[in-house]
XYZ file of C-alpha atoms in Angstrom:
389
model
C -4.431 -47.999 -18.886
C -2.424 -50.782 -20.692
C -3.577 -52.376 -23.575
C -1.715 -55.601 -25.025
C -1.639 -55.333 -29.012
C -1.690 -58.333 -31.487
C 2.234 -58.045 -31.592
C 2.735 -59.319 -28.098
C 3.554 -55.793 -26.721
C 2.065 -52.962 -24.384
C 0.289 -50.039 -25.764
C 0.035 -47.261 -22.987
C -3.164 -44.485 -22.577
C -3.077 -41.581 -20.002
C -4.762 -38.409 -20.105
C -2.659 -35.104 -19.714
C -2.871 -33.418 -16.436
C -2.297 -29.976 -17.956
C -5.841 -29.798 -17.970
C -5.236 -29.250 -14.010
C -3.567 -26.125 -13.543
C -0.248 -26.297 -11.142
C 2.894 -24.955 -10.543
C 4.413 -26.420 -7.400
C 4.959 -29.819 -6.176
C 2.035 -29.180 -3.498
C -0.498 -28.577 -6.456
C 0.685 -31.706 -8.337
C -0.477 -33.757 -5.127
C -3.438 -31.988 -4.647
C -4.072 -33.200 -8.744
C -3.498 -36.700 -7.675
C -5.780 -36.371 -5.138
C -8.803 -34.376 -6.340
C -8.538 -35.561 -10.275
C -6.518 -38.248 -11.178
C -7.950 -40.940 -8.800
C -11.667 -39.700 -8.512
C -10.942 -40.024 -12.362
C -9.762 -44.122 -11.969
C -12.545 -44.746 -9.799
C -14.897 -43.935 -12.245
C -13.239 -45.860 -14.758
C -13.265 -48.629 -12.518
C -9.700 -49.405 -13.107
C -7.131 -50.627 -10.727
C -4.295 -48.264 -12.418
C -4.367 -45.576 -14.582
C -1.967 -43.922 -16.600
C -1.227 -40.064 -16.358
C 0.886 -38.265 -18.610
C 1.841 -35.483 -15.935
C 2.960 -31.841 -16.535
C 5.638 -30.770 -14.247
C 5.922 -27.117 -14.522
C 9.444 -25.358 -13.761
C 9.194 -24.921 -10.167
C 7.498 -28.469 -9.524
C 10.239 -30.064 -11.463
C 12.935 -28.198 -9.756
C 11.632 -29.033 -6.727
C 11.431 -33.092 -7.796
C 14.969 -32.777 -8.806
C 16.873 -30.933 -5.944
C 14.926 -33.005 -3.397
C 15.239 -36.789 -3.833
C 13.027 -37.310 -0.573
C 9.969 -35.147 -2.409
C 10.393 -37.267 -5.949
C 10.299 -40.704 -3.524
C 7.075 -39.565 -2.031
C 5.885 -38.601 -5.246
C 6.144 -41.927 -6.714
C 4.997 -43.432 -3.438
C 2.088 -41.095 -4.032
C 1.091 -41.840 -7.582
C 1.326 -45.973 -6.411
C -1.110 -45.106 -3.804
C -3.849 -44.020 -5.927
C -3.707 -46.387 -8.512
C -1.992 -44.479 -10.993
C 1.441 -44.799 -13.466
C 3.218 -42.181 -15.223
C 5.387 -43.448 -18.437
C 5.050 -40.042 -20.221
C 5.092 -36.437 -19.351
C 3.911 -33.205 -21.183
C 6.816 -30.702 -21.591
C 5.403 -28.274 -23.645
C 4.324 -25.986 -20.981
C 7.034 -24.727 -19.169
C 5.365 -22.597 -16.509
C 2.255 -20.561 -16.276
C -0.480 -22.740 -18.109
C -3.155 -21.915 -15.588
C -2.871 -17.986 -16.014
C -5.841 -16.375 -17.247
C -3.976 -15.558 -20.805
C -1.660 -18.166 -22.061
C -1.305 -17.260 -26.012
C 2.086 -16.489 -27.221
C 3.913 -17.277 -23.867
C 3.682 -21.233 -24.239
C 6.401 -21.051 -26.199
C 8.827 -19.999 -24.126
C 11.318 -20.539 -23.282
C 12.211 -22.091 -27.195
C 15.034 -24.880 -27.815
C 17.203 -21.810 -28.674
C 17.341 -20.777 -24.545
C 19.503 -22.950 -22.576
C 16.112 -23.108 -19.608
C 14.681 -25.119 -22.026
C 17.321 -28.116 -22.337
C 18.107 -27.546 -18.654
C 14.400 -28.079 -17.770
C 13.798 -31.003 -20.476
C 16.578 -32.546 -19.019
C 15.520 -32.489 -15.507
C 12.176 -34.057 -17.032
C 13.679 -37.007 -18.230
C 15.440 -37.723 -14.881
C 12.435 -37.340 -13.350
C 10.514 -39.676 -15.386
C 13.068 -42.306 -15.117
C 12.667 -42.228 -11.954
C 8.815 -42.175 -11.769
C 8.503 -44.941 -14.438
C 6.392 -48.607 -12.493
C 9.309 -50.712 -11.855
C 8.353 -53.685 -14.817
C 8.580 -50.358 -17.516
C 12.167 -49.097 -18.977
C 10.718 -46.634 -21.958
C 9.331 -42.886 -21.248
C 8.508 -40.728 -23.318
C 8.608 -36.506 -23.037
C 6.756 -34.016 -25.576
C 7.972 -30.787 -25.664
C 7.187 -28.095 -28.456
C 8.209 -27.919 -31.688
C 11.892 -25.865 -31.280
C 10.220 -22.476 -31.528
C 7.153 -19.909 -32.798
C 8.033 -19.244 -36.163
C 9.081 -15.462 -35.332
C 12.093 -14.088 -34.787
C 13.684 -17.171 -35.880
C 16.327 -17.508 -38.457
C 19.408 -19.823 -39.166
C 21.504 -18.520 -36.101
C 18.938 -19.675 -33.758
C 18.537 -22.910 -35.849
C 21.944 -23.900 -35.078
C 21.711 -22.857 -31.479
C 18.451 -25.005 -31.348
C 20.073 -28.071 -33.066
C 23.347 -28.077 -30.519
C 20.589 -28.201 -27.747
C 18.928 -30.714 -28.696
C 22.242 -32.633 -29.625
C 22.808 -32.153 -26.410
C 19.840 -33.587 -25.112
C 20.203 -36.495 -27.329
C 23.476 -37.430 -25.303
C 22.125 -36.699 -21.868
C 19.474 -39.396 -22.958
C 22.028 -41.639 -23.890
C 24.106 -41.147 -20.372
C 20.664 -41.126 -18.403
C 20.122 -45.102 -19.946
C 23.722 -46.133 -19.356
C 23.105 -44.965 -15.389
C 19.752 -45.836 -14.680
C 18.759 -48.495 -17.337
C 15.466 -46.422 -18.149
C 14.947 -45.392 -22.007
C 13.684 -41.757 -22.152
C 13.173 -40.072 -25.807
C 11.798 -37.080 -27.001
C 8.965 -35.990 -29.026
C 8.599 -32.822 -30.993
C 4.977 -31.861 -31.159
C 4.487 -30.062 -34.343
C 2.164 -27.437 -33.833
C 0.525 -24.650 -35.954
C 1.965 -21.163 -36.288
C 5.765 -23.287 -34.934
C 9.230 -23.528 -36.904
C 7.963 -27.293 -37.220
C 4.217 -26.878 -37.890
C 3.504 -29.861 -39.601
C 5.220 -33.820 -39.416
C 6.598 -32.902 -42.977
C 8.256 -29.848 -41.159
C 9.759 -31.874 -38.238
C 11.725 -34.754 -41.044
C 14.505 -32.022 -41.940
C 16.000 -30.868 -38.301
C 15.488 -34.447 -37.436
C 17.186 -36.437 -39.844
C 20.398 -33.917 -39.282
C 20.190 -34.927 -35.745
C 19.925 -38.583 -36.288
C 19.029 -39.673 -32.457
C 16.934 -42.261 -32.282
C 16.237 -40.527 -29.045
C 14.186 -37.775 -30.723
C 11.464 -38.406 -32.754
C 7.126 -36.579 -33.444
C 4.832 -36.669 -30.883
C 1.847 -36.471 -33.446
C -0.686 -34.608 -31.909
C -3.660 -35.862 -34.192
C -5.514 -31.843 -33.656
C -2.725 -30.396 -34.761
C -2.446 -32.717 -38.313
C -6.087 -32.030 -38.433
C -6.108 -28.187 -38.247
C -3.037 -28.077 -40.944
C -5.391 -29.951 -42.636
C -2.326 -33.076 -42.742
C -3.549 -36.607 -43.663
C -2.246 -38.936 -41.648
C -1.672 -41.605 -44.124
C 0.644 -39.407 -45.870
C 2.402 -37.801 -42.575
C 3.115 -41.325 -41.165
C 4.109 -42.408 -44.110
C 6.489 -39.526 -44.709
C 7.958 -40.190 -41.210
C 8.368 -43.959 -41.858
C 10.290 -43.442 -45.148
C 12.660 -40.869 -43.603
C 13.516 -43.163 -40.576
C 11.707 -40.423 -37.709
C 10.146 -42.281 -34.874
C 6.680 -41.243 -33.402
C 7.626 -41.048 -30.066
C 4.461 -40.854 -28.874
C 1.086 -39.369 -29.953
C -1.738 -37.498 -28.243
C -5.255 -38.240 -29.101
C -7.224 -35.155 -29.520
C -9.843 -33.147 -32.313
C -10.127 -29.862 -33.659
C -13.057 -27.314 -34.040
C -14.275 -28.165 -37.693
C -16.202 -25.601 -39.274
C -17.463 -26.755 -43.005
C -19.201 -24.075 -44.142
C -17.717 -20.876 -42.847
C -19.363 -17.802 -45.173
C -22.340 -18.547 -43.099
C -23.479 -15.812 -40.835
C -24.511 -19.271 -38.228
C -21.374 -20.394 -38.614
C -19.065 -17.269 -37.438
C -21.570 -16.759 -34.571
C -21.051 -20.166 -33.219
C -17.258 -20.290 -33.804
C -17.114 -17.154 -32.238
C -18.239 -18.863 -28.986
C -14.845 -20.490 -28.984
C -13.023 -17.403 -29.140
C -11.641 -16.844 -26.069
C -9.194 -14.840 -24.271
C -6.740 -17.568 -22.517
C -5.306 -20.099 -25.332
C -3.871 -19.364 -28.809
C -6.636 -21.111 -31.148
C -4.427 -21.017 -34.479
C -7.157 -21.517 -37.765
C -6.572 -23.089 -41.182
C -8.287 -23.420 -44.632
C -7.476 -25.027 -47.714
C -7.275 -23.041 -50.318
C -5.861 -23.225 -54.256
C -2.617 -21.674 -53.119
C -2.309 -23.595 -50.325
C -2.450 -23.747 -47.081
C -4.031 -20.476 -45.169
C -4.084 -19.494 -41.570
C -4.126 -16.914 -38.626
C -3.059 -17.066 -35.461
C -6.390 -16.882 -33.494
C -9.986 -17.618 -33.990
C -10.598 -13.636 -33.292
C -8.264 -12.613 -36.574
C -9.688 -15.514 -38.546
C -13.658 -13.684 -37.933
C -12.624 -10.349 -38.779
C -14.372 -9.659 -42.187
C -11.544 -10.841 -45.023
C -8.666 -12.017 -42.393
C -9.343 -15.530 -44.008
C -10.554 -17.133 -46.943
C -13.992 -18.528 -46.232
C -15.295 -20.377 -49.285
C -13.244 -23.874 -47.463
C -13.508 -25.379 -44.475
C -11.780 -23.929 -41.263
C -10.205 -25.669 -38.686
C -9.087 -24.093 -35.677
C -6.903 -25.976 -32.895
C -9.132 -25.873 -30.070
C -9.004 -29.226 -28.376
C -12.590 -29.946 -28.434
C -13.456 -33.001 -25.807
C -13.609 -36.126 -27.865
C -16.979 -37.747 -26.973
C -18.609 -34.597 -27.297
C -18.439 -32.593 -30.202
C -19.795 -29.169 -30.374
C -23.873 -28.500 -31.654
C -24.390 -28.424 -35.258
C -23.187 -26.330 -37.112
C -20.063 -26.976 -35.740
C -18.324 -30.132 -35.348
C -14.809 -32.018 -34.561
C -12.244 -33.551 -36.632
C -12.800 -36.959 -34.694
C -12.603 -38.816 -37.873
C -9.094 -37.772 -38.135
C -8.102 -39.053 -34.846
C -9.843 -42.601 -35.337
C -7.865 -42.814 -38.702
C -4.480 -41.561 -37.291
C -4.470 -43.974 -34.532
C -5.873 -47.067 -36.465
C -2.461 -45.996 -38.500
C -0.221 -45.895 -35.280
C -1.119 -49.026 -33.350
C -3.727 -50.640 -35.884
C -1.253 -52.341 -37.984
C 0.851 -55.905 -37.678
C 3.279 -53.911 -35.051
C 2.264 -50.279 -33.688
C 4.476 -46.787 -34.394
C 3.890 -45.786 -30.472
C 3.474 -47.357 -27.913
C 2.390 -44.348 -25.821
C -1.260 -42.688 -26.357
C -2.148 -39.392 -24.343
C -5.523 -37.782 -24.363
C -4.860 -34.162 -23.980
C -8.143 -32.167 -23.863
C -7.050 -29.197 -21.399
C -9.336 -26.756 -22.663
C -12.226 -27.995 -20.449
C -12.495 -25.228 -18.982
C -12.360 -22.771 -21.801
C -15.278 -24.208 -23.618
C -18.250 -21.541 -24.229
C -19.902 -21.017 -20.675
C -22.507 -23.423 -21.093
C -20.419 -26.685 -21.779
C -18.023 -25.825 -19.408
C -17.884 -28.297 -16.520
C -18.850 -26.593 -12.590
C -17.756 -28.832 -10.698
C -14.635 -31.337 -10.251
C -17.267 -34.103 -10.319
C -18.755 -32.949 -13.931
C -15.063 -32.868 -14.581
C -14.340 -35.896 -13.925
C -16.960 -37.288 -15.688
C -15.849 -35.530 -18.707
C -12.156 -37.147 -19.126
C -13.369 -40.372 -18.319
C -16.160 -40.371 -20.670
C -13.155 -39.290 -23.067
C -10.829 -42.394 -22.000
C -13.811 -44.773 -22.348
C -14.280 -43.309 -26.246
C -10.452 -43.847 -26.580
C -10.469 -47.805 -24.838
C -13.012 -48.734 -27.094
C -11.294 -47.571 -30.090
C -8.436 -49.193 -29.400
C -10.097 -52.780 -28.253
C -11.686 -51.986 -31.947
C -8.622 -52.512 -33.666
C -7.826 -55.877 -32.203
C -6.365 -54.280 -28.680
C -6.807 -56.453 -25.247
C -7.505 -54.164 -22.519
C -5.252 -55.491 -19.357
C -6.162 -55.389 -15.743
């Protein structure tokens, strides 16, 4: 979906297909297919955008077979559809039955990872519609926070130095800008947009930048005035952003509370949780850790980064941190010229919602992320955006 902002210029909205589960080049078809355009159609759009996850072997087989990536793009014209981002956090194995700890690898301080980011921006310049010459790539925030020390610092700061000037070759031969954004993420080296500023500014690549994913400032409990703010002053571009909202839990000493929050606590993602507290910030690395008796502070808030779907927050006594999205993006493309240009709702935890929210069918599916694109249009056309054919 393209929207055309106040300035003159084109704001972008997909949804991430990592919601989809697939590995191979066959199963990225079959998404096109079964999702994506039953998806359009009930949008009752011409075109809409997709930012697609290639895993490893999908994007290996893209890049060693130019006749596959043509009849992927001749694929994703067919059913109305664009691609001018791509999700490359995941490297392989999001659909497993437990994810956790493994989504992080391989880090920026394995060479897999700047071989397969690399292949991900070649891709994309090559998937970009023909009248667009920016793409954007997320990928994760250099690293889980343990083991990681200032050997693999500098090993993760030559890769992506390296990166940088494959970007800069892949523009001089193909004409297509492709940058980068870090997605700071809870429990990560860079777990906040305050954390990303430092190994940025020593790189100094326009090519890299944030892509602020607005659950992840709302479970660190970040406020976005202040994180865009910070990113403004020190020159760090938000490459891109993904719309999304956290589990909010306000009152979390309550017996209620812990029983419904423990609905959420399943076996497949990692569902980092935060509080506020006088010392600062406090977290664990799972829902389960945070409801064992005294693993957290409880007399605050929690948050815990579940992507919750955003036009349909949990029951009472739970809720979503909505309200942070709607102020984070009247901050990134609300203003006299937007900070992105490329929007991404990424709710891929459909299908690990408690039991009975949890979509049967690809037709309730379906419903669901375009009854969360429709909340996202009309937020935008609320802050002066035209929605374009």
């Amino acid at each position: 979906m393209r929207f055309r902002h106040p300035d003159g210029s084109t704001v972008h909205l997909a949804y991430c297909t990592n919601v989809h589960p697939a590995e191979t080049l066959e199963g990225v078809l079959a998404q096109l297919r079964d999702h994506c355009e039953p998806v359009r159609r009930r949008l009752g759009r011409d075109r809409l955008g997709i930012g697609l996850w290639l895993a490893r072997d999908a994007a290996h087989s893209l890049i060693t077979d130019p006749a596959s990536l043509r009849a992927l793009r001749a694929e994703i014209d067919r059913r109305g559809l664009e691609v001018v981002t791509l999700n490359g956090f995941p490297y392989e194995g999001f659909g497993a039955e437990e994810v956790k700890y493994r989504v992080y690898q391989p880090d920026w301080t394995r060479p897999e990872r700047l071989a397969h980011t690399t292949d991900l921006a070649r891709l994309l310049a090559a998937l970009l519609p023909d009248d667009i010459t920016e793409g954007t790539v997320s990928t994760l925030p250099i690293a889980w926070r343990t083991p990681y020390d200032s050997r693999a610092a500098d090993t993760a700061r030559i890769a992506l130095t390296t990166l940088a000037e494959r970007l800069d070759a892949l523009e001089e031969l193909t004409g297509k800008s492709v940058r980068i954004g870090l997605e700071p993420e809870p429990g990560c080296t860079v777990e906040t947009t305050a954390d990303a500023i430092a190994p940025l500014t020593a790189l100094s690549s326009p090519r890299i930048g944030v892509c602020v994913d607005t659950c992840h400032l709302a479970t660190s409990f970040e406020d976005p005035h202040t994180a865009l703010d910070a990113l403004g002053s020190a020159g760090i571009p938000v490459v891109k952003s993904q719309l999304s909202a956290a589990l909010h839990a306000e009152h979390p000493h309550l017996p209620e509370v812990r029983a419904a929050l423990a609905e959420f606590a399943e076996p497949r993602f990692l569902h980092q949780t935060r509080t506020r507290t006088a010392a600062g910030l406090r977290g664990t690395d799972d829902l389960p850790e945070a409801l064992s008796d005294g693993s957290l502070p409880d007399g605050a808030p929690w948050r815990a980064h579940f992507h919750v779907p955003l036009h349909a927050p949990p029951a009472p006594p739970l809720t979503s941190t909505l309200p942070v999205l709607k102020t984070a993006l009247a901050l990134l493309v609300g203003g006299p010229r937007p900070r992105t240009h490329h929007l991404e709702v990424e709710t891929y935890t459909w299908q690990a919602l408690p039991a009975g929210r949890r979509p049967r069918t690809r037709a309730r599916l379906a419903d669901g992320i375009a009854a969360e694109l429709t909340l996202a249009r009309d937020l935008l056309t609320d802050l002066g955006l035209k929605e374009l054919p």
